[in-house]
Amino acid sequence: MSHRLFAQIAFERALGNAAIKALKDSLAEKASFAAQTNWPKISPFSAQYDVDALSSELDQIVADRIRDVLDGPGLQVIERGELFFEPEIVALVNAAKAKHNDPG
């Protein structure tokens, strides 16, 4: 195998890991937002923004990041079993893959 092939594999792995990191970050942001807005208290900023609109925007961002993983080399990273320490991400992507493969 040539050095070029190893470089290409390393590049694809890095792209896949970047897509997975972006998915993890968007999930963390969504969870943080949900934790901040689910309190039974009145926030002084609650009148300044629409919580439901922001929540749906975060849902769309997560869906976009899942699509990035499915359409790019991130799926190969997951299928090779490199994310054994993050079973939630693997389960989420595998569920999205199954749904994508069987839309009906």
Coordinates of N, CA and C in Angstrom, one line a residue, residues 3-88:
H3 N 1.8 5.3 0.5 CA 1.6 6.4 1.5 C 0.3 7.2 1.1
R4 N 0.1 7.4 -0.2 CA -1.1 8.1 -0.6 C -2.4 7.5 -0.1
L5 N -2.4 6.2 -0.2 CA -3.6 5.4 0.3 C -3.8 5.6 1.8
F6 N -2.7 5.5 2.5 CA -2.8 5.7 4.0 C -3.2 7.1 4.3
A7 N -2.7 8.1 3.5 CA -3.1 9.5 3.7 C -4.6 9.7 3.4
Q8 N -5.1 9.1 2.4 CA -6.5 9.2 2.0 C -7.4 8.6 3.1
I9 N -7.0 7.4 3.6 CA -7.8 6.8 4.7 C -7.8 7.6 5.9
A10 N -6.6 8.2 6.3 CA -6.5 9.1 7.5 C -7.4 10.3 7.3
F11 N -7.4 10.9 6.1 CA -8.2 12.0 5.8 C -9.7 11.7 5.9
E12 N -10.1 10.6 5.3 CA -11.5 10.2 5.4 C -11.9 9.9 6.9
R13 N -11.0 9.3 7.6 CA -11.3 9.1 9.1 C -11.5 10.4 9.8
A14 N -10.6 11.4 9.5 CA -10.7 12.7 10.1 C -12.0 13.4 9.7
L15 N -12.4 13.3 8.5 CA -13.7 13.9 8.1 C -14.9 13.2 8.8
G16 N -14.8 11.9 8.9 CA -15.9 11.2 9.6 C -15.9 11.6 11.1
N17 N -14.8 11.7 11.7 CA -14.7 12.1 13.1 C -15.2 13.5 13.3
A18 N -14.9 14.4 12.4 CA -15.4 15.8 12.5 C -16.9 15.8 12.4
A19 N -17.5 15.0 11.5 CA -18.9 15.0 11.3 C -19.6 14.4 12.6
I20 N -19.0 13.4 13.2 CA -19.5 12.8 14.4 C -19.4 13.8 15.6
K21 N -18.2 14.6 15.6 CA -18.1 15.6 16.7 C -19.1 16.7 16.5
A22 N -19.4 17.1 15.3 CA -20.4 18.1 15.1 C -21.8 17.6 15.5
L23 N -22.1 16.3 15.3 CA -23.3 15.7 15.8 C -23.4 15.7 17.3
K24 N -22.3 15.3 17.9 CA -22.2 15.3 19.4 C -22.4 16.7 20.0
D25 N -21.8 17.7 19.4 CA -21.9 19.1 19.8 C -23.3 19.6 19.7
S26 N -24.0 19.2 18.6 CA -25.4 19.7 18.4 C -26.3 19.0 19.4
L27 N -26.0 17.7 19.7 CA -26.9 17.0 20.7 C -26.7 17.6 22.1
A28 N -25.4 18.0 22.4 CA -25.1 18.6 23.7 C -25.8 20.0 23.8
E29 N -25.8 20.7 22.7 CA -26.4 22.1 22.7 C -27.9 21.9 22.9
K30 N -28.5 20.9 22.2 CA -29.9 20.7 22.3 C -30.3 20.3 23.7
A31 N -29.5 19.4 24.3 CA -29.8 19.0 25.7 C -29.6 20.1 26.7
S32 N -28.6 21.0 26.5 CA -28.4 22.1 27.3 C -29.6 23.1 27.2
F33 N -30.0 23.3 26.0 CA -31.2 24.2 25.8 C -32.4 23.7 26.5
A34 N -32.6 22.4 26.3 CA -33.8 21.7 26.9 C -33.7 21.8 28.5
A35 N -32.6 21.6 29.0 CA -32.4 21.7 30.5 C -32.7 23.1 31.0
Q36 N -32.3 24.1 30.2 CA -32.5 25.5 30.6 C -33.9 26.0 30.5
T37 N -34.6 25.4 29.5 CA -36.0 25.9 29.3 C -37.1 25.0 29.9
N38 N -36.7 23.9 30.5 CA -37.7 23.0 31.1 C -37.9 23.2 32.6
W39 N -37.2 24.2 33.1 CA -37.4 24.5 34.5 C -38.8 25.1 34.8
P40 N -39.4 24.8 35.9 CA -40.7 25.4 36.2 C -40.7 26.8 36.7
K41 N -39.7 27.6 36.3 CA -39.5 28.9 36.7 C -39.7 29.9 35.5
I42 N -40.1 31.1 35.8 CA -40.2 32.1 34.7 C -38.9 32.7 34.5
S43 N -38.4 32.6 33.3 CA -37.1 33.2 33.0 C -37.3 34.7 32.6
P44 N -36.4 35.5 33.0 CA -36.6 37.0 32.7 C -36.4 37.2 31.2
F45 N -35.9 36.2 30.4 CA -35.7 36.3 29.0 C -36.7 35.6 28.2
S46 N -37.7 35.0 28.9 CA -38.7 34.1 28.2 C -39.5 34.9 27.2
A47 N -39.7 36.2 27.4 CA -40.5 37.0 26.5 C -39.7 37.5 25.3
Q48 N -38.4 37.3 25.4 CA -37.5 37.8 24.3 C -37.3 36.9 23.2
Y49 N -37.6 35.6 23.3 CA -37.4 34.7 22.2 C -38.5 33.6 22.4
D50 N -38.7 32.9 21.2 CA -39.7 31.9 21.1 C -39.0 30.5 21.4
V51 N -39.3 29.9 22.5 CA -38.6 28.7 22.9 C -38.9 27.6 22.0
D52 N -40.2 27.5 21.5 CA -40.5 26.4 20.6 C -39.8 26.6 19.3
A53 N -39.7 27.8 18.8 CA -39.0 28.0 17.5 C -37.5 27.7 17.6
L54 N -36.9 28.0 18.7 CA -35.5 27.7 18.9 C -35.3 26.2 19.1
S55 N -36.2 25.6 19.8 CA -36.2 24.1 20.0 C -36.3 23.4 18.6
S56 N -37.2 23.8 17.8 CA -37.4 23.2 16.5 C -36.1 23.5 15.6
E57 N -35.5 24.6 15.7 CA -34.3 24.9 15.0 C -33.2 24.0 15.4
L58 N -33.1 23.8 16.7 CA -32.0 22.8 17.2 C -32.3 21.4 16.7
D59 N -33.6 21.0 16.7 CA -33.9 19.7 16.1 C -33.5 19.6 14.7
Q60 N -33.7 20.6 13.9 CA -33.3 20.6 12.5 C -31.8 20.5 12.4
I61 N -31.1 21.2 13.2 CA -29.6 21.2 13.2 C -29.1 19.8 13.5
V62 N -29.7 19.1 14.5 CA -29.4 17.7 14.8 C -29.6 16.8 13.6
A63 N -30.8 17.0 13.0 CA -31.2 16.2 11.8 C -30.1 16.4 10.7
D64 N -29.7 17.6 10.5 CA -28.7 17.9 9.5 C -27.4 17.3 9.8
R65 N -27.0 17.3 11.1 CA -25.7 16.6 11.4 C -25.8 15.1 11.3
I66 N -26.9 14.5 11.6 CA -27.1 13.1 11.4 C -27.0 12.8 9.9
R67 N -27.6 13.6 9.0 CA -27.5 13.4 7.6 C -26.1 13.6 7.1
D68 N -25.3 14.5 7.7 CA -23.9 14.6 7.4 C -23.1 13.4 7.7
V69 N -23.4 12.7 8.8 CA -22.7 11.5 9.2 C -23.1 10.4 8.2
L70 N -24.4 10.3 7.9 CA -24.9 9.2 7.0 C -24.4 9.4 5.6
D71 N -24.3 10.6 5.1 CA -23.8 10.8 3.8 C -22.3 10.9 3.6
G72 N -21.6 10.9 4.6 CA -20.2 11.1 4.5 C -19.4 9.9 5.2
P73 N -18.1 10.1 5.4 CA -17.3 9.0 5.9 C -17.5 8.7 7.4
G74 N -18.4 9.5 8.1 CA -18.7 9.3 9.5 C -19.4 7.9 9.7
L75 N -20.2 7.5 8.7 CA -20.9 6.2 8.7 C -19.9 5.1 8.8
Q76 N -18.8 5.2 8.0 CA -17.8 4.1 8.0 C -17.1 4.1 9.3
V77 N -16.9 5.2 10.0 CA -16.3 5.2 11.3 C -17.1 4.4 12.3
I78 N -18.4 4.7 12.2 CA -19.4 4.0 13.1 C -19.4 2.5 12.7
E79 N -19.5 2.2 11.4 CA -19.6 0.8 11.0 C -18.4 0.0 11.3
R80 N -17.2 0.6 11.4 CA -16.0 -0.1 11.8 C -15.9 -0.3 13.3
G81 N -16.8 0.2 14.0 CA -16.8 0.0 15.5 C -15.9 0.9 16.2
E82 N -15.5 2.0 15.7 CA -14.6 2.9 16.4 C -15.2 3.7 17.5
L83 N -16.5 3.8 17.6 CA -17.2 4.5 18.6 C -17.8 3.6 19.7
F84 N -17.1 2.6 20.0 CA -17.7 1.7 21.0 C -17.9 2.3 22.4
F85 N -17.2 3.5 22.6 CA -17.3 4.2 23.9 C -18.4 5.2 23.9
E86 N -19.1 5.3 22.8 CA -20.3 6.2 22.7 C -21.5 5.5 22.0
P87 N -22.1 4.6 22.8 CA -23.2 3.8 22.2 C -24.4 4.6 21.9
E88 N -24.6 5.7 22.5 CA -25.8 6.5 22.2 C -25.7 7.1 20.8

